[in-house]
Every structure is written in C-alpha cells, then in structure tokens.
Amino acid sequence: MSRKKSSSLLVVSFLALAVGLLTALIGLAESRAQDSPRHHDFFPVSVWYTGGQVRAPMIEPVTAKSRAEWKKDLEQVKKLGFNTVRCWLEWAYNEKEEGKYDFSSLQLLTDLAAEVGLKVICQVYIDSAPEWVGQKYPDSAFVASNDLKVHSQSAPGFCFDHPGVQEKILEFFSAAARAVKNKPAFYGWDLWSEPHIINWSEVYHLGDLRYVQFCYCPSSQARFREWLRKKYGSVEKLNQAWHRTFRSFEEVEPPRFGTILTYSDYVDWQEYISDKLAEDLALKAWAIKKVFPESVVTSHSAIPGLFSRPSWDGTPDDRKMNDSVDYYGVSIYPKHAGAARPWSPFFRAAGLDFVRSMSLKNEGFYVGELQAGYGVFGMKVSLPVTAADLRDWMWSMVAYGARAINIYAYYPMSSGYEAGGYGLIELDGKITPRAEEAGRIARVITRNMDLFLKARPPKAEIAIVYNPLAHMVGGQQTFTFEGQPVGYNNLSESLQGVHRAFFERGLKVDFIHVRDLKEKAAGYRLLIAPYPVMISQPYVQDLIRYVEQGGMLLVEARAGWIDEKGFAFPVIPGGGLDRVLGCREARLLPIPKTGQMTISQSHPALPWLKPGDRLNTVFFEETFEITDNKARVLATSPDGQPMLVLAPYGKGQAIIAGSFLGSAYHHFRNPNNGKFLAGLAEWLGLKPELEIESQPEKALLEWRLLEGLDYCLLFVFNRGEEKAKAALITSWPWSRIELKNLETGERIHFKRDQNRQSFDLELEPQGVVVLLARKI
C-alpha cells in the first residue's frame, strides 16, 4: 500500500478517534456533574490481592479449590482491618482469544469480597497483551526513534494509537465493566498503572534508553500529525516554527534527534505526548463509565511528577491526567530497591505536596501503590520495611489529603526480578507485625471515615510555580554548565529547595501548574517561580498580571530567557518581565560549583538577614542593569554588581534573584538561603496556623491539618531519630475545644494563658499522633 493511501486511511481513523475522544470528554464531564455519592462516601484502604499468590499482573486460574482458598485469604484481610481488596485484570490472560472474555476470577473474587464484607477495586493491565493482537495487527508494534521494532513478549503489548488495537482495548474495558456492574461489592477501577508510552520492558537492545524515544509506528506518527494540524492550522505555519520545508502534513515525522537550528519540533513532540497520555486515559475512563457510570475511575503515576521529567519514557503530566479521571494518584515506595537511600522527610513532603496540588480539582488523590515490604531488584535489596514505617507512611498519605490507600502487595512477589519483595505478609501466609499495624490503621480510618472524607487541607497562601517546559531548554541537547547529561533534573532540585525552606518552618505551600496561573494565581499572597528559564509567553503574561493586581512574585535567574518555541527573548528577563522587575540582564557568568551573593542593605523584605550575610548561588551568576529608579538592590555579586533586585509594579512587587537559590539550598543547605526564601512570608505577615516549641530544640517535627466544618484533624510526626517533646501552640478561633487522640480516645489537656492555647505531646522517633479537635 502506498504511503499516501496508508496516511489517508489513518487520517480517517484519527478523525474517528477525535470524535470518540470528544464523546468521552463530554461523557466524563456529565458524569462529574452528576457527582456520584460513591466518590465521596467511601475511603478505600486495601491490599493488592487477586486470588492465590501470583504477582501482578499474572492471574491464577479458577479451580475447584479457589473459592475456599481465596475466601480464607479475604477473611484474613478483613480480620486485619482492611475495608477493600484491590485485584487486577490482565488483557493477555482475560482475552486469550479475540472476543472471548474470561472474567471468572474477577467475578468470583468480587462475590467472595461481598461475603466477607470487603469492597473491590480492580487494576486493569493492558501493558501485557495476548498474542493474537500482534498477529491480527502486525503494524501495531511499538517502534523506537531509531526505527527498531519492539517484539512484544506479552509486555509491553502494542501501541494504543493503532485504531484496531485501540478499539479492542476499549472493548475489553467495557466488557470488564459489564461483568461486574451488578455486583454491589464492586467499587471502582484503576485504568492505568504508572502510565508511560511503553511499560515493563527493559529494551536496552534498542540503544541508550536516555535517548531512545517512543512511539514511531505509522499510527503514532499519523496521530501526531493530526495534533500538529490542530495546533498550527497550516503546513506553512508549521514550517515556520520548525524551520522545515514540508509540502503537506503527510510528510511530517516526529523528531528523532536534535539539531543546532531549532528544537521547536522536540517541544511539540513532548507536549503532544503528555496530551496524548491524558487523552488515552480519558478514552479508557469513558469505556468504563458508559457501561458502569457509578463506578469510580482512577489511575496513578510511578512517582510524584515533581521528581520526573517529560523525556523519561513518555512521562505523564499529573495535572493533565487529573482531568481524565475521578481521582489520579501515585505510587509511593520510600524504600524501593532502585533508590540509593530511603526517602528523606523533605523529599517525601515535597512529593506529596506536589501530588496533592496537582489533584486539587478532584479534592484528593489516590495512593495507587504504597510499599508493603522490603524492595528487591535482582540481587539488590532495600532496607526492611517495619511496622513503624507503615504507620508513618499511611498516616502521612492521609494527612496530605489522600482519598484511598492501596498497599502493594498482600503476598510478596512470587516471580520475576522482584521475587520475594514488596509483600505485607510472608509467602507462606505468616502474618507480620507490619500487616497488623497497617490493618489497625485501616480500621481507624474506616471507623472515622466520615471525618476524613469531609475534611480538606487548609488553603495555602504561598505557591511554587511548576512549569514543565523548563525541562526542555536546549531540546535534546539539555546540558547544565557542569555538563550533566539528559536526565539531570535541575527544575526538580530548584522546586525541592524552595519547598524545603518553607517546610522547615511549618509554612504550607501549594505547587501551581502554569496552566492554572490565569485562574488561580490571584488566590496566593506569594508566588515563587524557580528555574524559570523557559516559559510560554501566555504564562509570562499571567505572572505580570498577578503582580499588577497586587501579588508578590519571586523569580530566579534568566526568567523568560527562552519562549515556548525555543527562541530567546530579545531582553532578559523576557516577555515584559524586565519592566516588572525594574532591571535587565547586564552580565552572565557560569559558576563551576557554587558562588555567593552578599546582602547589601537592610530591608523589610529581608527580615532574617542583615548586610554582609551571604547566600549560596549555583550554575549562573546573573547581574543586572537597573532600569527603574524605584527598584532596590538587596544583594550584590562578589564584585559589587546588582544580583538581587526588588521593584514595585502596579499594585504589587517583584524580586529577581540572579541565580538558582532553591537549587543551591537543596544542595548546600546554607541557612541564609532558607532565611531569604521563608523570610518573604514573614515580610508579608504569613504565619503558620500552628507553632511547635520542641525539646530538643532541633527536633524535626512536622504537623499537618485537615479541616472540617466544625472540627479539624491534626497529625503530628516526629521525623527525627530522637525522642521529642513538643508544645503545640494553636490559633484555632473556637473558644471551647474538645481535643482527643483519635486512635486511643484519650483526652488531651489544653492550656490557656492570655491569647494562647497550647498542649503538650511526646513522640518517639518516627512517632505519629493523630488528634481530633472539635468545636463545643
């Protein structure tokens, strides 16, 4: 078949896809408008189990013994305290022959769950596909950017962009929904575990996976062309953006490597992939909802998006994914075998705040997977997972606004390179202390479900801007000055450093996605844009408007250097930010490792710093020419040039720092960097809702609040390695308060003197106290 004819057929197919996607989005919107009460009246706390001891996504066949054996396991799950079991389907197993579905294991498990009093959530795995798919659609294999084909070995399956494959996948989802739609115990679905373009396959034979991209099959290329057609409208505009000479859209292919000319093509490709992943998820959700509208549909990323970047195997944009389902979420493995060390409290807090913030529209997130046991990766094993770990992790998820916790897994992995790992109990069925502790917490959550479901984290007044485009400076030639290659995550480190400065002082922050600036920025008193080196012009205008209307903005070095097409702005700060900041770039120097800027004057914006104090800088030393006589120089470079500038603009004010202070704080921990960042909140009069006086003074204590109508839930964590005493000072507006330990029922004594309310706690290392405060 000629390429022209083949392309025409694919265009017709993708017009059908566009209609289907529009139908799906309308259907999902109507479903949300009806707002099924099931979404808000249940808090699942589950273990992953699908009958027998096989690891996901494998499925044990139903036999004469299955009913008795599976029911015994489910009775134990219920006895431990869990309220839900999370099972799974696998396309390769459940549709071994085209159109012949075998959902007997799902149906039996759901019936048994009903008998013992458990709800059911089902994970659907499409990433391992039956052999007939490849035989029927030989052109549906994944193709890498070097044109090498991936021959599926059950995983990674076949490309969802292929119209025939997509049709069969969506039919599979709908058939699964029909199989359980009349079973009361069935609650909801996870439609996609850890979405990527290609999953579960270490295809190292294709080349260096840092550079190999997916998918370049004919169907994916056709779908990309339709996305480009919608964005640009004409091939002439595409040619102008890409510096190419295409005669029609049919000639266009996704970029395979970078050139010195432009990387607009690469930016488009990465943006398309994140759009495509969200669209694919919406199509899967609609395939379920049109059959079983009252069931809850969810999905979850492999890690918080804060720690990822778009070029990593087609990583999703968490904010976009939240638009496609009732709840989006994340996998949390603080002691994963692949990690160099267990997650620190700062790393975990930043990740959870990011997940929570990207999910604000859905009023919560699902923890799709929470690590149950020690990690295994071949011969590499992690530190043990203890009962104290599970207690800490589970309450942390709840405290940050989770609406479900799914513990992975009940039995350890029975096979594969993770064999023996990640289990809550032992493979022989022995119950572990961590299983008992996790079940006990599940029982507390179930008993107080209404309190948790009707409470929300308080609204933050500080937001950190998340701008994923900043990952793409240089396109595929993304190098820092130090020569770090593709994969180094400068944006993430800057975001983490800024977050840490506020976390250490009990100041709560949100992350705000750039796409939400227009509607939501005005709700924050302080906006911080770390690593703003590449940003779309419309989002620059949103930042300018924010300051004009009275906001306080901090941006780091080279703000608005590059636009969304990969072109440099004529003046830096770019896009009009120079007018807002009262200065323009005068000089840019690379820093081999770290440098310094020195505070040059006392100023209310620097409440915790004095002249002569030094802040660490990293990567760049950017100095400025002052262009507005109202601007004030707050800090200078080693040779005395302006490096930290504050300027009024409209009703607000803005500061630019001529380096990456957040990243420097992440790496070097200079206290002055933290004092500068968090001092801006002090300057604006932003105080934490609760203060802690601890012994020892440097104890690492964290508190989180969930607020209900006439009550709040307070979580206090000892993140340190020493026992700590804490006096907690509150500013709750209620004159009479009843305070008790939610787990034990013990009353907590309040001390009142003058305008201050306080109470005392003692916490063991890794200790957690969950308190309920009620207005009386």
mmCIF file of N, CA and C in Angstrom, residues 566-670:
data_model
loop_
_atom_site.group_PDB
_atom_site.id
_atom_site.type_symbol
_atom_site.label_atom_id
_atom_site.label_comp_id
_atom_site.label_asym_id
_atom_site.label_seq_id
_atom_site.Cartn_x
_atom_site.Cartn_y
_atom_site.Cartn_z
ATOM 1 N N GLY A 566 11.344 27.791 21.723
ATOM 2 C CA GLY A 566 12.788 27.603 21.807
ATOM 3 C C GLY A 566 13.574 28.817 21.350
ATOM 4 N N PHE A 567 12.902 29.983 21.221
ATOM 5 C CA PHE A 567 13.551 31.206 20.783
ATOM 6 C C PHE A 567 13.862 32.102 21.981
ATOM 7 N N ALA A 568 14.994 32.754 21.936
ATOM 8 C CA ALA A 568 15.389 33.655 23.022
ATOM 9 C C ALA A 568 14.596 34.957 22.942
ATOM 10 N N PHE A 569 14.151 35.450 24.095
ATOM 11 C CA PHE A 569 13.542 36.776 24.151
ATOM 12 C C PHE A 569 14.631 37.829 23.911
ATOM 13 N N PRO A 570 14.283 38.962 23.291
ATOM 14 C CA PRO A 570 15.293 39.987 22.994
ATOM 15 C C PRO A 570 15.950 40.577 24.236
ATOM 16 N N VAL A 571 15.180 40.687 25.305
ATOM 17 C CA VAL A 571 15.683 41.223 26.570
ATOM 18 C C VAL A 571 15.427 40.183 27.648
ATOM 19 N N ILE A 572 16.370 40.040 28.551
ATOM 20 C CA ILE A 572 16.201 39.139 29.701
ATOM 21 C C ILE A 572 16.276 39.990 30.969
ATOM 22 N N PRO A 573 15.317 39.826 31.873
ATOM 23 C CA PRO A 573 14.134 38.964 31.905
ATOM 24 C C PRO A 573 13.218 39.213 30.702
ATOM 25 N N GLY A 574 12.635 38.138 30.174
ATOM 26 C CA GLY A 574 11.940 38.208 28.913
ATOM 27 C C GLY A 574 10.442 38.344 29.006
ATOM 28 N N GLY A 575 9.834 38.639 27.858
ATOM 29 C CA GLY A 575 8.388 38.697 27.738
ATOM 30 C C GLY A 575 7.742 39.864 28.445
ATOM 31 N N GLY A 576 8.520 40.892 28.804
ATOM 32 C CA GLY A 576 7.987 42.041 29.547
ATOM 33 C C GLY A 576 8.306 41.988 31.029
ATOM 34 N N LEU A 577 8.924 40.921 31.508
ATOM 35 C CA LEU A 577 9.284 40.831 32.926
ATOM 36 C C LEU A 577 10.335 41.868 33.320
ATOM 37 N N ASP A 578 11.119 42.339 32.350
ATOM 38 C CA ASP A 578 12.110 43.373 32.673
ATOM 39 C C ASP A 578 11.429 44.625 33.207
ATOM 40 N N ARG A 579 10.256 44.966 32.664
ATOM 41 C CA ARG A 579 9.521 46.143 33.153
ATOM 42 C C ARG A 579 8.993 45.907 34.572
ATOM 43 N N VAL A 580 8.563 44.685 34.827
ATOM 44 C CA VAL A 580 8.032 44.349 36.150
ATOM 45 C C VAL A 580 9.136 44.388 37.193
ATOM 46 N N LEU A 581 10.316 43.916 36.820
ATOM 47 C CA LEU A 581 11.418 43.750 37.770
ATOM 48 C C LEU A 581 12.347 44.957 37.831
ATOM 49 N N GLY A 582 12.123 45.939 36.974
ATOM 50 C CA GLY A 582 12.900 47.178 37.028
ATOM 51 C C GLY A 582 14.362 47.008 36.684
ATOM 52 N N CYS A 583 14.688 45.979 35.899
ATOM 53 C CA CYS A 583 16.088 45.755 35.553
ATOM 54 C C CYS A 583 16.176 44.852 34.336
ATOM 55 N N ARG A 584 17.363 44.777 33.747
ATOM 56 C CA ARG A 584 17.628 43.843 32.673
ATOM 57 C C ARG A 584 18.996 43.214 32.898
ATOM 58 N N GLU A 585 19.182 42.055 32.282
ATOM 59 C CA GLU A 585 20.446 41.344 32.468
ATOM 60 C C GLU A 585 21.601 42.178 31.925
ATOM 61 N N ALA A 586 22.648 42.319 32.726
ATOM 62 C CA ALA A 586 23.842 43.041 32.298
ATOM 63 C C ALA A 586 24.989 42.092 32.005
ATOM 64 N N ARG A 587 25.097 41.005 32.796
ATOM 65 C CA ARG A 587 26.211 40.074 32.642
ATOM 66 C C ARG A 587 25.785 38.699 33.140
ATOM 67 N N LEU A 588 26.294 37.660 32.470
ATOM 68 C CA LEU A 588 26.018 36.290 32.893
ATOM 69 C C LEU A 588 27.329 35.520 32.950
ATOM 70 N N LEU A 589 27.619 34.963 34.121
ATOM 71 C CA LEU A 589 28.831 34.168 34.293
ATOM 72 C C LEU A 589 28.457 32.761 34.756
ATOM 73 N N PRO A 590 29.123 31.742 34.230
ATOM 74 C CA PRO A 590 28.922 30.393 34.766
ATOM 75 C C PRO A 590 29.650 30.232 36.084
ATOM 76 N N ILE A 591 29.102 29.387 36.957
ATOM 77 C CA ILE A 591 29.723 29.103 38.253
ATOM 78 C C ILE A 591 30.164 27.649 38.242
ATOM 79 N N PRO A 592 31.447 27.362 38.437
ATOM 80 C CA PRO A 592 31.918 25.975 38.385
ATOM 81 C C PRO A 592 31.198 25.056 39.369
ATOM 82 N N LYS A 593 30.974 25.489 40.589
ATOM 83 C CA LYS A 593 30.235 24.666 41.552
ATOM 84 C C LYS A 593 29.245 25.527 42.316
ATOM 85 N N THR A 594 29.749 26.391 43.179
ATOM 86 C CA THR A 594 28.854 27.295 43.905
ATOM 87 C C THR A 594 29.543 28.636 44.090
ATOM 88 N N GLY A 595 28.727 29.696 44.090
ATOM 89 C CA GLY A 595 29.223 31.040 44.333
ATOM 90 C C GLY A 595 28.446 31.680 45.466
ATOM 91 N N GLN A 596 28.509 32.999 45.540
ATOM 92 C CA GLN A 596 27.820 33.701 46.625
ATOM 93 C C GLN A 596 27.303 35.046 46.144
ATOM 94 N N MET A 597 26.199 35.459 46.748
ATOM 95 C CA MET A 597 25.766 36.849 46.671
ATOM 96 C C MET A 597 25.695 37.372 48.094
ATOM 97 N N THR A 598 25.909 38.673 48.264
ATOM 98 C CA THR A 598 26.003 39.271 49.596
ATOM 99 C C THR A 598 24.895 40.287 49.792
ATOM 100 N N ILE A 599 24.188 40.167 50.912
ATOM 101 C CA ILE A 599 23.135 41.140 51.236
ATOM 102 C C ILE A 599 23.767 42.513 51.399
ATOM 103 N N SER A 600 23.190 43.504 50.701
ATOM 104 C CA SER A 600 23.815 44.835 50.646
ATOM 105 C C SER A 600 23.094 45.883 51.475
ATOM 106 N N GLN A 601 21.891 45.592 51.940
ATOM 107 C CA GLN A 601 21.174 46.580 52.759
ATOM 108 C C GLN A 601 20.121 45.903 53.617
ATOM 109 N N SER A 602 19.757 46.564 54.701
ATOM 110 C CA SER A 602 18.613 46.114 55.494
ATOM 111 C C SER A 602 17.340 46.501 54.751
ATOM 112 N N HIS A 603 16.368 45.592 54.782
ATOM 113 C CA HIS A 603 15.110 45.879 54.084
ATOM 114 C C HIS A 603 14.022 45.009 54.694
ATOM 115 N N PRO A 604 12.795 45.517 54.772
ATOM 116 C CA PRO A 604 11.702 44.704 55.323
ATOM 117 C C PRO A 604 11.519 43.366 54.624
ATOM 118 N N ALA A 605 11.900 43.275 53.345
ATOM 119 C CA ALA A 605 11.768 42.014 52.615
ATOM 120 C C ALA A 605 12.786 40.978 53.071
ATOM 121 N N LEU A 606 13.737 41.397 53.895
ATOM 122 C CA LEU A 606 14.799 40.511 54.392
ATOM 123 C C LEU A 606 14.786 40.487 55.920
ATOM 124 N N PRO A 607 13.692 40.067 56.538
ATOM 125 C CA PRO A 607 13.569 40.208 57.993
ATOM 126 C C PRO A 607 14.579 39.381 58.789
ATOM 127 N N TRP A 608 15.098 38.322 58.206
ATOM 128 C CA TRP A 608 16.006 37.434 58.948
ATOM 129 C C TRP A 608 17.452 37.537 58.453
ATOM 130 N N LEU A 609 17.729 38.544 57.635
ATOM 131 C CA LEU A 609 19.074 38.728 57.100
ATOM 132 C C LEU A 609 19.547 40.152 57.354
ATOM 133 N N LYS A 610 20.860 40.330 57.358
ATOM 134 C CA LYS A 610 21.444 41.656 57.583
ATOM 135 C C LYS A 610 22.548 41.896 56.566
ATOM 136 N N PRO A 611 22.947 43.141 56.359
ATOM 137 C CA PRO A 611 24.024 43.416 55.405
ATOM 138 C C PRO A 611 25.275 42.607 55.733
ATOM 139 N N GLY A 612 25.864 42.045 54.700
ATOM 140 C CA GLY A 612 27.046 41.200 54.875
ATOM 141 C C GLY A 612 26.749 39.711 54.878
ATOM 142 N N ASP A 613 25.477 39.323 55.131
ATOM 143 C CA ASP A 613 25.116 37.900 55.070
ATOM 144 C C ASP A 613 25.245 37.411 53.626
ATOM 145 N N ARG A 614 25.663 36.155 53.503
ATOM 146 C CA ARG A 614 25.903 35.609 52.164
ATOM 147 C C ARG A 614 24.984 34.438 51.871
ATOM 148 N N LEU A 615 24.493 34.417 50.628
ATOM 149 C CA LEU A 615 23.657 33.327 50.133
ATOM 150 C C LEU A 615 24.450 32.539 49.095
ATOM 151 N N ASN A 616 24.248 31.234 49.077
ATOM 152 C CA ASN A 616 24.876 30.410 48.042
ATOM 153 C C ASN A 616 24.160 30.575 46.712
ATOM 154 N N THR A 617 24.938 30.551 45.649
ATOM 155 C CA THR A 617 24.401 30.567 44.293
ATOM 156 C C THR A 617 24.922 29.332 43.552
ATOM 157 N N VAL A 618 24.298 29.021 42.423
ATOM 158 C CA VAL A 618 24.695 27.827 41.682
ATOM 159 C C VAL A 618 24.385 28.010 40.200
ATOM 160 N N PHE A 619 25.194 27.409 39.335
ATOM 161 C CA PHE A 619 25.066 27.384 37.870
ATOM 162 C C PHE A 619 25.406 28.721 37.224
ATOM 163 N N PHE A 620 24.598 29.771 37.540
ATOM 164 C CA PHE A 620 24.799 31.074 36.920
ATOM 165 C C PHE A 620 24.997 32.147 37.987
ATOM 166 N N GLU A 621 25.775 33.164 37.610
ATOM 167 C CA GLU A 621 25.793 34.433 38.340
ATOM 168 C C GLU A 621 25.327 35.492 37.347
ATOM 169 N N GLU A 622 24.095 35.930 37.537
ATOM 170 C CA GLU A 622 23.484 36.914 36.645
ATOM 171 C C GLU A 622 23.415 38.244 37.376
ATOM 172 N N THR A 623 24.022 39.275 36.794
ATOM 173 C CA THR A 623 23.932 40.610 37.390
ATOM 174 C C THR A 623 23.086 41.501 36.484
ATOM 175 N N PHE A 624 22.597 42.615 37.048
ATOM 176 C CA PHE A 624 21.557 43.400 36.389
ATOM 177 C C PHE A 624 21.932 44.867 36.235
ATOM 178 N N GLU A 625 21.361 45.438 35.186
ATOM 179 C CA GLU A 625 21.364 46.891 34.993
ATOM 180 C C GLU A 625 20.010 47.414 35.461
ATOM 181 N N ILE A 626 20.010 48.345 36.405
ATOM 182 C CA ILE A 626 18.764 48.880 36.947
ATOM 183 C C ILE A 626 18.156 49.847 35.931
ATOM 184 N N THR A 627 16.873 49.634 35.607
ATOM 185 C CA THR A 627 16.188 50.470 34.608
ATOM 186 C C THR A 627 15.037 51.256 35.203
ATOM 187 N N ASP A 628 14.729 51.043 36.469
ATOM 188 C CA ASP A 628 13.633 51.750 37.144
ATOM 189 C C ASP A 628 14.195 52.310 38.442
ATOM 190 N N ASN A 629 14.102 53.637 38.606
ATOM 191 C CA ASN A 629 14.715 54.240 39.802
ATOM 192 C C ASN A 629 14.004 53.863 41.094
ATOM 193 N N LYS A 630 12.862 53.180 40.984
ATOM 194 C CA LYS A 630 12.181 52.717 42.193
ATOM 195 C C LYS A 630 12.683 51.338 42.632
ATOM 196 N N ALA A 631 13.438 50.681 41.777
ATOM 197 C CA ALA A 631 13.960 49.363 42.116
ATOM 198 C C ALA A 631 15.033 49.477 43.189
ATOM 199 N N ARG A 632 15.147 48.449 44.020
ATOM 200 C CA ARG A 632 16.112 48.429 45.113
ATOM 201 C C ARG A 632 17.011 47.199 44.984
ATOM 202 N N VAL A 633 18.299 47.433 45.128
ATOM 203 C CA VAL A 633 19.274 46.344 45.098
ATOM 204 C C VAL A 633 19.415 45.785 46.506
ATOM 205 N N LEU A 634 19.069 44.521 46.684
ATOM 206 C CA LEU A 634 19.106 43.893 48.001
ATOM 207 C C LEU A 634 20.370 43.074 48.234
ATOM 208 N N ALA A 635 21.002 42.613 47.151
ATOM 209 C CA ALA A 635 22.230 41.823 47.286
ATOM 210 C C ALA A 635 23.068 41.991 46.031
ATOM 211 N N THR A 636 24.369 41.780 46.181
ATOM 212 C CA THR A 636 25.293 42.009 45.081
ATOM 213 C C THR A 636 26.209 40.801 44.867
ATOM 214 N N SER A 637 26.822 40.798 43.694
ATOM 215 C CA SER A 637 27.795 39.770 43.335
ATOM 216 C C SER A 637 29.108 40.040 44.068
ATOM 217 N N PRO A 638 30.067 39.117 43.982
ATOM 218 C CA PRO A 638 31.357 39.347 44.649
ATOM 219 C C PRO A 638 32.048 40.639 44.217
ATOM 220 N N ASP A 639 31.797 41.119 42.997
ATOM 221 C CA ASP A 639 32.428 42.384 42.571
ATOM 222 C C ASP A 639 31.478 43.572 42.687
ATOM 223 N N GLY A 640 30.377 43.403 43.456
ATOM 224 C CA GLY A 640 29.539 44.543 43.797
ATOM 225 C C GLY A 640 28.436 44.877 42.821
ATOM 226 N N GLN A 641 28.127 43.993 41.861
ATOM 227 C CA GLN A 641 27.077 44.278 40.889
ATOM 228 C C GLN A 641 25.718 43.775 41.394
ATOM 229 N N PRO A 642 24.619 44.450 40.992
ATOM 230 C CA PRO A 642 23.280 44.043 41.474
ATOM 231 C C PRO A 642 22.961 42.587 41.110
ATOM 232 N N MET A 643 22.518 41.842 42.092
ATOM 233 C CA MET A 643 22.221 40.430 41.857
ATOM 234 C C MET A 643 20.896 39.996 42.476
ATOM 235 N N LEU A 644 20.341 40.819 43.349
ATOM 236 C CA LEU A 644 19.018 40.561 43.938
ATOM 237 C C LEU A 644 18.286 41.892 43.943
ATOM 238 N N VAL A 645 17.212 41.995 43.136
ATOM 239 C CA VAL A 645 16.558 43.279 42.899
ATOM 240 C C VAL A 645 15.072 43.176 43.221
ATOM 241 N N LEU A 646 14.568 44.170 43.952
ATOM 242 C CA LEU A 646 13.152 44.283 44.296
ATOM 243 C C LEU A 646 12.584 45.523 43.623
ATOM 244 N N ALA A 647 11.427 45.381 42.975
ATOM 245 C CA ALA A 647 10.818 46.526 42.300
ATOM 246 C C ALA A 647 9.316 46.506 42.500
ATOM 247 N N PRO A 648 8.681 47.689 42.655
ATOM 248 C CA PRO A 648 7.218 47.761 42.660
ATOM 249 C C PRO A 648 6.706 47.751 41.226
ATOM 250 N N TYR A 649 5.517 47.198 41.051
ATOM 251 C CA TYR A 649 4.897 47.208 39.725
ATOM 252 C C TYR A 649 3.396 47.091 39.903
ATOM 253 N N GLY A 650 2.661 48.039 39.324
ATOM 254 C CA GLY A 650 1.223 48.051 39.520
ATOM 255 C C GLY A 650 0.908 48.114 41.002
ATOM 256 N N LYS A 651 0.054 47.227 41.471
ATOM 257 C CA LYS A 651 -0.301 47.184 42.892
ATOM 258 C C LYS A 651 0.590 46.222 43.682
ATOM 259 N N GLY A 652 1.507 45.536 42.976
ATOM 260 C CA GLY A 652 2.308 44.518 43.644
ATOM 261 C C GLY A 652 3.792 44.798 43.594
ATOM 262 N N GLN A 653 4.576 43.783 43.905
ATOM 263 C CA GLN A 653 6.031 43.885 43.912
ATOM 264 C C GLN A 653 6.615 42.584 43.366
ATOM 265 N N ALA A 654 7.860 42.684 42.876
ATOM 266 C CA ALA A 654 8.519 41.511 42.332
ATOM 267 C C ALA A 654 10.003 41.556 42.648
ATOM 268 N N ILE A 655 10.590 40.389 42.829
ATOM 269 C CA ILE A 655 12.024 40.237 43.105
ATOM 270 C C ILE A 655 12.603 39.272 42.083
ATOM 271 N N ILE A 656 13.794 39.594 41.602
ATOM 272 C CA ILE A 656 14.546 38.635 40.802
ATOM 273 C C ILE A 656 15.871 38.336 41.495
ATOM 274 N N ALA A 657 16.208 37.049 41.561
ATOM 275 C CA ALA A 657 17.485 36.593 42.096
ATOM 276 C C ALA A 657 18.334 36.124 40.938
ATOM 277 N N GLY A 658 19.556 36.600 40.835
ATOM 278 C CA GLY A 658 20.411 36.299 39.703
ATOM 279 C C GLY A 658 21.126 34.961 39.804
ATOM 280 N N SER A 659 20.465 33.984 40.379
ATOM 281 C CA SER A 659 20.972 32.616 40.413
ATOM 282 C C SER A 659 19.813 31.708 40.816
ATOM 283 N N PHE A 660 20.132 30.439 41.098
ATOM 284 C CA PHE A 660 19.090 29.481 41.459
ATOM 285 C C PHE A 660 19.225 29.171 42.954
ATOM 286 N N LEU A 661 18.595 30.034 43.747
ATOM 287 C CA LEU A 661 18.756 29.938 45.206
ATOM 288 C C LEU A 661 18.110 28.675 45.757
ATOM 289 N N GLY A 662 17.006 28.218 45.130
ATOM 290 C CA GLY A 662 16.356 26.990 45.583
ATOM 291 C C GLY A 662 17.244 25.779 45.372
ATOM 292 N N SER A 663 17.827 25.665 44.184
ATOM 293 C CA SER A 663 18.719 24.547 43.903
ATOM 294 C C SER A 663 19.945 24.592 44.805
ATOM 295 N N ALA A 664 20.487 25.785 45.033
ATOM 296 C CA ALA A 664 21.640 25.921 45.928
ATOM 297 C C ALA A 664 21.283 25.461 47.342
ATOM 298 N N TYR A 665 20.078 25.781 47.789
ATOM 299 C CA TYR A 665 19.659 25.347 49.129
ATOM 300 C C TYR A 665 19.481 23.831 49.168
ATOM 301 N N HIS A 666 18.960 23.281 48.096
ATOM 302 C CA HIS A 666 18.797 21.830 48.003
ATOM 303 C C HIS A 666 20.152 21.129 48.139
ATOM 304 N N HIS A 667 21.180 21.697 47.533
ATOM 305 C CA HIS A 667 22.495 21.048 47.516
ATOM 306 C C HIS A 667 23.356 21.386 48.729
ATOM 307 N N PHE A 668 23.385 22.660 49.124
ATOM 308 C CA PHE A 668 24.417 23.110 50.064
ATOM 309 C C PHE A 668 23.903 23.506 51.441
ATOM 310 N N ARG A 669 22.575 23.679 51.595
ATOM 311 C CA ARG A 669 21.933 23.898 52.893
ATOM 312 C C ARG A 669 22.434 25.153 53.628
ATOM 313 N N ASN A 670 22.862 26.156 52.907
ATOM 314 C CA ASN A 670 23.222 27.411 53.567
ATOM 315 C C ASN A 670 21.980 27.967 54.235
#
